[in-house]
Coordinates of C-alpha atoms and ligand atoms in Angstrom, one line a residue:
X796 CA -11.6 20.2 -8.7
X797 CA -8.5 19.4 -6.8
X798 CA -8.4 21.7 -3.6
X799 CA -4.7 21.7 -3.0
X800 CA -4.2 25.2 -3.9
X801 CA -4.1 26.4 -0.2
X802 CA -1.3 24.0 1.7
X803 CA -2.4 21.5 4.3
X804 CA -0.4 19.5 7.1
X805 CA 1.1 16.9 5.9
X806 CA -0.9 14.4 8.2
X807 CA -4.2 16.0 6.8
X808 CA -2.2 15.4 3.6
X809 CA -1.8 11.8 3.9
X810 CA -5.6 11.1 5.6
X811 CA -7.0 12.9 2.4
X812 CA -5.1 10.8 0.2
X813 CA -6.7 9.0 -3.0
X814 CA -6.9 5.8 -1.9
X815 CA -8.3 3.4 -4.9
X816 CA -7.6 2.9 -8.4
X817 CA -11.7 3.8 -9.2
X818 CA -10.8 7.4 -7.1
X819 CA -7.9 8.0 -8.7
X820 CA -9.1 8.0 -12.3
X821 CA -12.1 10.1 -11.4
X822 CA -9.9 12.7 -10.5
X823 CA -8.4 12.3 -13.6
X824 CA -11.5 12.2 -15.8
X825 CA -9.9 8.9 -17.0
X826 CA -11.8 6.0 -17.9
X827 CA -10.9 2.3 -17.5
X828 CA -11.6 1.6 -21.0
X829 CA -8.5 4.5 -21.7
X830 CA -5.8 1.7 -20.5
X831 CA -7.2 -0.8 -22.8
X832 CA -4.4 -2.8 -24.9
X833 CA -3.1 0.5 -26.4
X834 CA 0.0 2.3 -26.7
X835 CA -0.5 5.1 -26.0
X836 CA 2.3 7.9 -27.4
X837 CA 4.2 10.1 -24.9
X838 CA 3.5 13.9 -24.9
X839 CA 7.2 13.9 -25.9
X840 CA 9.0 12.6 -28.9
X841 CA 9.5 9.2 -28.2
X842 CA 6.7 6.4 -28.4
X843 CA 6.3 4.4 -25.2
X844 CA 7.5 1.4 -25.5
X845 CA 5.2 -1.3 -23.5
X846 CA 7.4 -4.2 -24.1
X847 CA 6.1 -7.4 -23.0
X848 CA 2.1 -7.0 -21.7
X849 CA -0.6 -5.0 -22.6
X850 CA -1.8 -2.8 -20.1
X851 CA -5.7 -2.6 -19.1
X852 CA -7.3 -1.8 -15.6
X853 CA -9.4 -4.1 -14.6
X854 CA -10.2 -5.2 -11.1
X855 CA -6.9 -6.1 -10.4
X856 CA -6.0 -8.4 -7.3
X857 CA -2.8 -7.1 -6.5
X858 CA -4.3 -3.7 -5.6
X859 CA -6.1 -5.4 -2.6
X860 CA -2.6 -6.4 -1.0
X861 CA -1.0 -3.2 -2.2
X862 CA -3.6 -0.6 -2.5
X863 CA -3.6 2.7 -4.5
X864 CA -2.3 5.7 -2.2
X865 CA -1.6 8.7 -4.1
X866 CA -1.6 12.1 -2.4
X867 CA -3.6 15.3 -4.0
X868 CA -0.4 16.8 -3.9
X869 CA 1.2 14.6 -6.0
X870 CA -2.1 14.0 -8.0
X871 CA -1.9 18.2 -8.9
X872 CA 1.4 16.8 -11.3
X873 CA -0.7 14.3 -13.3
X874 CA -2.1 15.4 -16.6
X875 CA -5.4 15.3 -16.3
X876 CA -7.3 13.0 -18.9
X877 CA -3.9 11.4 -20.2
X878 CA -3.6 7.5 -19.4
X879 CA 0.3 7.8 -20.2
X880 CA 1.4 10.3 -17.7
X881 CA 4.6 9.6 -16.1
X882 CA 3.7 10.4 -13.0
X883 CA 0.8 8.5 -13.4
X884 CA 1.9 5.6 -14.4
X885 CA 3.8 5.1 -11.6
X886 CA 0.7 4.9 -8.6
X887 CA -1.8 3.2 -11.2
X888 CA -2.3 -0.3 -10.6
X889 CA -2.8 -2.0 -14.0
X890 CA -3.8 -5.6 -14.7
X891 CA -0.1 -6.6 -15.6
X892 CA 0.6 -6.5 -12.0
X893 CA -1.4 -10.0 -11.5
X894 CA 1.2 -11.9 -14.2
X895 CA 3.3 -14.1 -12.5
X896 CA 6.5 -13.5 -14.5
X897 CA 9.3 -16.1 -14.0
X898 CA 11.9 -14.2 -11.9
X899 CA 9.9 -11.8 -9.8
X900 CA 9.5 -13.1 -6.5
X901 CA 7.9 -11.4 -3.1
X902 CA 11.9 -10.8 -1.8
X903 CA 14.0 -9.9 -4.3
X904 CA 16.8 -8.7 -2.7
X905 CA 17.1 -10.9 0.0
X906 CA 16.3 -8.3 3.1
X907 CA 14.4 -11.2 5.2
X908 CA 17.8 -13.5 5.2
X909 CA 19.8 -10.2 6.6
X910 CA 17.5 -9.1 9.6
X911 CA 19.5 -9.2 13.0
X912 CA 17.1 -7.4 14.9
X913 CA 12.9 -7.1 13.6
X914 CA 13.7 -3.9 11.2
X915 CA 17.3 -4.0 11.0
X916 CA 19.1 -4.6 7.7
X917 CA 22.9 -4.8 7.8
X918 CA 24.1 -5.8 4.8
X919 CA 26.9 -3.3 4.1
X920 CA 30.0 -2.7 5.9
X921 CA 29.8 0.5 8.6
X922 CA 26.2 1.5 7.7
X923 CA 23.0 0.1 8.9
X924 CA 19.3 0.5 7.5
X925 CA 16.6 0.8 10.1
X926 CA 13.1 -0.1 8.8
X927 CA 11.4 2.7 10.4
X928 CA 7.8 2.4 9.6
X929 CA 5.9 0.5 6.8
X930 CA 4.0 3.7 5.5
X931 CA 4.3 5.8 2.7
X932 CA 3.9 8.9 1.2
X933 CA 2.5 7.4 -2.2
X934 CA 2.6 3.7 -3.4
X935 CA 4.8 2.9 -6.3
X936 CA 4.1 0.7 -8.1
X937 CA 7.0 -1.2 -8.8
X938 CA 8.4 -0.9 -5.2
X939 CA 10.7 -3.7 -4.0
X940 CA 9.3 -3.6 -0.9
X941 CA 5.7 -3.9 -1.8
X942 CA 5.2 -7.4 -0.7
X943 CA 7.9 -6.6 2.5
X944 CA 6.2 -8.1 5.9
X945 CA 5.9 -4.4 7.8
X946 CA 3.7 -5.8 10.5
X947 CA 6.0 -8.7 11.3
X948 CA 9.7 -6.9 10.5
X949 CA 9.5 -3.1 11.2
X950 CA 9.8 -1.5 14.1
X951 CA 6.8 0.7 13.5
X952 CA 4.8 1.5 17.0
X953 CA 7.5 -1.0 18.9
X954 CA 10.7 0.5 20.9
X955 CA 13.7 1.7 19.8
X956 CA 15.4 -0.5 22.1
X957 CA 16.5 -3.4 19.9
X958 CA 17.9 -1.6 17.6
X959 CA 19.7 0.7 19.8
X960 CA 21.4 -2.3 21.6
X961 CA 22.3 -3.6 18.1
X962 CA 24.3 -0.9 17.3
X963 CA 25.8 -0.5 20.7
X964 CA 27.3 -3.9 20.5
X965 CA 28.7 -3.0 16.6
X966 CA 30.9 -0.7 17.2
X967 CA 32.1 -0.8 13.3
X968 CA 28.7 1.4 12.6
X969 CA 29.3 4.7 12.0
X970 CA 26.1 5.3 9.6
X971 CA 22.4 4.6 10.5
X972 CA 20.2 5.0 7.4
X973 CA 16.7 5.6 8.3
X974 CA 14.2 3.8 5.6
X975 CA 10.6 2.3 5.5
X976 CA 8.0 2.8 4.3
X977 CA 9.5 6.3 4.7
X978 CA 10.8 7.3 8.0
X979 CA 9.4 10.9 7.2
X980 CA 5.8 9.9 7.6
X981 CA 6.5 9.2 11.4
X982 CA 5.8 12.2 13.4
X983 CA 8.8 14.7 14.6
X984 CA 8.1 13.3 17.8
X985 CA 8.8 10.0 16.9
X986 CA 11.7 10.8 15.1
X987 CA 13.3 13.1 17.5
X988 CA 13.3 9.9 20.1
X989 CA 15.3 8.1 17.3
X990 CA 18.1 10.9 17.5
X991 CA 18.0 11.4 21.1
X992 CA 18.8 7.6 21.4
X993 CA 21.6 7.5 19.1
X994 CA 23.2 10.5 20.8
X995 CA 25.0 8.6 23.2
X996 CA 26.2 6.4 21.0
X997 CA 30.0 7.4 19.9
X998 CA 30.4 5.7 17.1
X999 CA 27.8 6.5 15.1
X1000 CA 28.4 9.8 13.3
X1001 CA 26.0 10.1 10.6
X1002 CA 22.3 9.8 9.9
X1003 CA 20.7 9.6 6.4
X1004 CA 16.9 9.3 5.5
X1005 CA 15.9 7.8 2.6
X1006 CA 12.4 9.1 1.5
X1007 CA 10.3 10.1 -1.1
X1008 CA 8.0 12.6 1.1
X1009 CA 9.5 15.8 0.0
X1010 CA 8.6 15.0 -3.7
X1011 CA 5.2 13.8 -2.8
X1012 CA 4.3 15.8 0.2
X1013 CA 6.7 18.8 0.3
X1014 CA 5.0 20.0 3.3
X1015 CA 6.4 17.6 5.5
X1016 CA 9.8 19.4 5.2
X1017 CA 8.9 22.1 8.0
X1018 CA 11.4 24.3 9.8
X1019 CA 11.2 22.0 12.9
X1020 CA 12.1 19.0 11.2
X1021 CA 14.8 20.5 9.2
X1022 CA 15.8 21.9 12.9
X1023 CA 15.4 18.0 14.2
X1024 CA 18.1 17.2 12.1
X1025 CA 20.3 20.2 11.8
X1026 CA 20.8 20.1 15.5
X1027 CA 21.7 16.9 16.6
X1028 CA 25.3 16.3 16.8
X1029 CA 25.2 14.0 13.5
X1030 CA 26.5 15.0 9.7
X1031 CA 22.7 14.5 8.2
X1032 CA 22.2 13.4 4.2
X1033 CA 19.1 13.4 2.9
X1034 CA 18.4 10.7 -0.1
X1035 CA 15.5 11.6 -2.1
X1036 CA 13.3 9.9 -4.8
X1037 CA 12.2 11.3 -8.3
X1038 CA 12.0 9.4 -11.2
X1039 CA 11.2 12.3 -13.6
X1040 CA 11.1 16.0 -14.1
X1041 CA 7.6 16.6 -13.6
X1042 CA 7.8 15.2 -9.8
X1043 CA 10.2 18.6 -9.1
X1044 CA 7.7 21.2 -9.2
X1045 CA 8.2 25.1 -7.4
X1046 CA 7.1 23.7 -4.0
X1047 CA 9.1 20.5 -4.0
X1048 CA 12.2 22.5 -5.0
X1049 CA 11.8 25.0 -2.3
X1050 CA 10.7 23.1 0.4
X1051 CA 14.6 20.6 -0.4
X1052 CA 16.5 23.9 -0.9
X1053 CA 15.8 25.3 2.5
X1054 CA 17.3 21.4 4.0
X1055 CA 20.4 22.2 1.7
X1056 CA 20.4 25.9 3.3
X1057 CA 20.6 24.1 6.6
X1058 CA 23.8 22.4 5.3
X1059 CA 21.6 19.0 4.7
X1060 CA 22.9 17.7 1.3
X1061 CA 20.6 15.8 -0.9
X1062 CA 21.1 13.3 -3.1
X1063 CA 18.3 11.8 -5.4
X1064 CA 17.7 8.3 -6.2
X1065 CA 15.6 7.3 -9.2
X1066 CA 14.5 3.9 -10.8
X1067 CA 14.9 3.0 -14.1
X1068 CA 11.5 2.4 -15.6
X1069 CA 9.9 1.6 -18.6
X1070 CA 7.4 4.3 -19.9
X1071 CA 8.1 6.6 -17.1
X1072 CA 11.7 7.8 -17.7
X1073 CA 13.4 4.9 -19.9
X1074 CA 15.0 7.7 -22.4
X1075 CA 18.3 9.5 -22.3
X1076 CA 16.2 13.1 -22.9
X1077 CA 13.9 12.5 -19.8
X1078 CA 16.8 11.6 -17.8
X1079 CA 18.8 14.3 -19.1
X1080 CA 15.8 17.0 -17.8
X1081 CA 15.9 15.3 -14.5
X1082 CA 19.2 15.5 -13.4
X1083 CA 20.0 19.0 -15.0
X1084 CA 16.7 19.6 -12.8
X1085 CA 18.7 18.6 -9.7
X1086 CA 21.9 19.7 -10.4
X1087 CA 20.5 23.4 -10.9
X1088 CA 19.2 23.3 -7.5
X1089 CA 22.1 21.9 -6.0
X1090 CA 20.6 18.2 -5.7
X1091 CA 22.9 15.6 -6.3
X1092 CA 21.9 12.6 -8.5
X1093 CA 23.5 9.5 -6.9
X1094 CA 22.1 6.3 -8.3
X1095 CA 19.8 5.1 -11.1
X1096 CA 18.9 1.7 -9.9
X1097 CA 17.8 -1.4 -12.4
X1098 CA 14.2 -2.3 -11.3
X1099 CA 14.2 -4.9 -8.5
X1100 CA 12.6 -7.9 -9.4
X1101 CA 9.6 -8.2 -7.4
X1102 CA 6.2 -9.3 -8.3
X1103 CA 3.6 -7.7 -9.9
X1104 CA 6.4 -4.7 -11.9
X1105 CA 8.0 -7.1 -14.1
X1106 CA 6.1 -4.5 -16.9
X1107 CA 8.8 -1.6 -15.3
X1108 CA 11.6 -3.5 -16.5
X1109 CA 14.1 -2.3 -19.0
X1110 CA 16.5 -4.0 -20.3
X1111 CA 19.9 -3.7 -19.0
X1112 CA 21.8 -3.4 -22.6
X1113 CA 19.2 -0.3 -23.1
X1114 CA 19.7 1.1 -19.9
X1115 CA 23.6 0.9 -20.5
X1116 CA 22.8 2.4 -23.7
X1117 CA 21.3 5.4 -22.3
X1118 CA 24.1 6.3 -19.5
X1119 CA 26.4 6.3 -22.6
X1120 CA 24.1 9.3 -23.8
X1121 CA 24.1 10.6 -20.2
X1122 CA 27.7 10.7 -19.8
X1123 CA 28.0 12.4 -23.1
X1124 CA 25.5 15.8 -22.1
X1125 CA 25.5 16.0 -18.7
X1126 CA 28.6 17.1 -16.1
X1127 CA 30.4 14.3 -14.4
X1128 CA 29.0 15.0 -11.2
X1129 CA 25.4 15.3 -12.6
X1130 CA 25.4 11.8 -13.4
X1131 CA 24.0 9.0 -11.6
X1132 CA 25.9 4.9 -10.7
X1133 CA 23.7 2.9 -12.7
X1134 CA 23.8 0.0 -10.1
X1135 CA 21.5 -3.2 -9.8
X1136 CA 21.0 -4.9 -5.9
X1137 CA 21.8 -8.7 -5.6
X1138 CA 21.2 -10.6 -2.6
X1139 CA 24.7 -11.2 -1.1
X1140 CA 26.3 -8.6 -2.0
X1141 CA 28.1 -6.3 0.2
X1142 CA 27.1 -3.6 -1.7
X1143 CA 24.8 -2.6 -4.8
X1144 CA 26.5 -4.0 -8.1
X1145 CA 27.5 -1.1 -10.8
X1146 CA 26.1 -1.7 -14.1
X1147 CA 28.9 -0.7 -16.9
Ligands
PLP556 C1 21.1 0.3 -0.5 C2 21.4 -0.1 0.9 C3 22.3 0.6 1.7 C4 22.9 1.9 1.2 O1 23.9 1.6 0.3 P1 24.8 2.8 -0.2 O2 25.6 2.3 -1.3 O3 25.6 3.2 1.0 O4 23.9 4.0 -0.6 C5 22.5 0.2 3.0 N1 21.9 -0.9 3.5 C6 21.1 -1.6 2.8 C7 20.5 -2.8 3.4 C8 20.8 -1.3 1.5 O5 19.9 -2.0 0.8
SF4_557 S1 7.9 5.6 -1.4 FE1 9.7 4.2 -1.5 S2 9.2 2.6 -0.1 FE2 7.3 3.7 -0.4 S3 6.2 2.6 -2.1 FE3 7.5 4.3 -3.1 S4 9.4 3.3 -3.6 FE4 8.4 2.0 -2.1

């Protein structure tokens, strides 16, 4: 069984991580045969819709260039023996990855046409994203940047230096977003170099980190971290990532509640995705979820067109259809900008 009842580091976390499709259903007690051509229904009321392919798990070849990575952590919020978990379906590499869908391309937002500096993307006006690293806490599978050239264009194991002359020069920066990979699976060390270089620099006032680790490894939000943060001279916002309910379990809560106790906010950012949260009542859950525990949902993004998740993709009249039903239950402020990313752009494109 799953030993994740006693809490680990979250470096042990991430070496003991399920690394292959084959692991990852034999924790499960899954078999491949299970994601065979079926549709399976949800545990809820409403059947899953698997639009345009059928989904079977074969040997897939898109799992060699993007391979499984799922933390036990995370793995402890699967339902065991049920192919059409949420949470699962979201780390399982199915054969539908290897269509090529007309569309879906390796870039999809444009990041490699915006790069000033190797892992610097400054696309918006007074805010600048710093590709940090090119791990992660888990591998999603319909992640924008799964094809992104991490060796080549982060600044993972390299100096700050670049980067911090960059934004010494732009003096119109007053935001440095800190993004991957996820900036939270480089060590406090490494991170506490980062803020002791931008310290000197005036005009930057505010850091955010965008990253997904305190849903999938909650342990990684320690006292000292929160302390690396909520001691430097900058206004810090965290942005989270959780698609659905079941990613916010008792330790994930806690672990975000003590950031907002240190007078971090957090905002959460979730993907719209077919047969992981594509209904008004999931989405409902979630952000009530976050709002109760003083997380703010910010924006629900239309799936990036990248290769290999075209079978993520709703529709954009059906996602329209459900913020309707989202602005009808929830508080104003517990609702998310439905917004879609175009290369570009000087900033994400609402969807109304
Ligand atoms: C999404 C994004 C941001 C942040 O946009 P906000 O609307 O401020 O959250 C900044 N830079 C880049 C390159 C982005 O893709
Ligand atoms: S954690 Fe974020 S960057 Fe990493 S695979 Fe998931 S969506 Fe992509």
């Amino acid at each position: 069984m799953l030993d994740n009842a006693t809490p680990v580091d979250w470096r042990f976390a991430m070496k003991r991580a399920i690394r292959s499709s084959d692991g990852l259903r034999a924790a499960l007690g899954l078999e491949k045969q299970m994601f065979s051509q079926g549709r399976p229904e949800t545990a809820g009321s409403e059947p899953v819709r698997l639009s345009r392919t059928p989904e079977y798990a074969g040997t897939i070849q898109s799992e060699s260039n993007f391979p499984t990575f799922v933390p036990l952590e995370f793995l402890s919020r699967i339902q065991p023996g049920d192919p059409s978990d949420p949470l699962l379906r979201q780390v399982m590499p199915i054969e539908a990855e290897d269509l090529e869908v007309d569309g879906y391309g390796g870039d999809p937002v444009g990041d490699l046409l915006v790069m000033p500096e190797v892992g610097v993307l400054h696309k918006y006006h007074g805010r600048v994203l710093l590709v940090s690293t090119g791990a992660c806490g888990v591998h999603c599978r319909y992640c924008f940047r799964r094809e992104f050239p991490y060796s080549d264009a982060s600044v993972s194991g390299q100096s700050w230096d670049p980067f911090i002359r960059y934004l010494e020069s732009n003096t119109d920066i007053q935001e440095v977003l800190l993004s991957g990979g996820d900036p939270l699976t480089l060590v406090d060390e490494k991170l506490q170099e980062l803020v002791d270089a931008l310290t000197p620099i005036r005009h930057v006032r505010r850091i955010r980190v965008h990253t997904r680790m305190p849903v999938v490894i909650p342990q990684r939000v320690t006292p000292s971290l929160i302390d690396l943060f909520a001691s430097s001279r900058f206004a810090t916002w965290f942005v989270i990532h959780a698609n659905h309910p079941n990613e916010l379990d008792a330790d994930v809560l806690s672990r975000v509640g003590k950031l907002i106790d240190a007078g971090i906010p957090v905002l959460n950012q979730a993907v719209l995705l077919r047969g992981v949260n594509d209904s008004a009542d999931i989405l409902v859950d979630l952000c009530t979820r976050l709002v109760d525990h003083r997380i703010q949902p910010y924006y629900l993004h239309q799936l990036d067109r990248v290769r290999g998740a075209s079978h993520f993709e709703v529709p954009i009249a059906e996602g329209l259809e459900i913020m309707k039903l989202l602005r009808q239950r929830l508080p104003g402020y517990a609702v998310p900008d439905y917004v879609i990313e175009q290369s570009g752009t000087t900033s994400k494109t609402p969807l109304v």
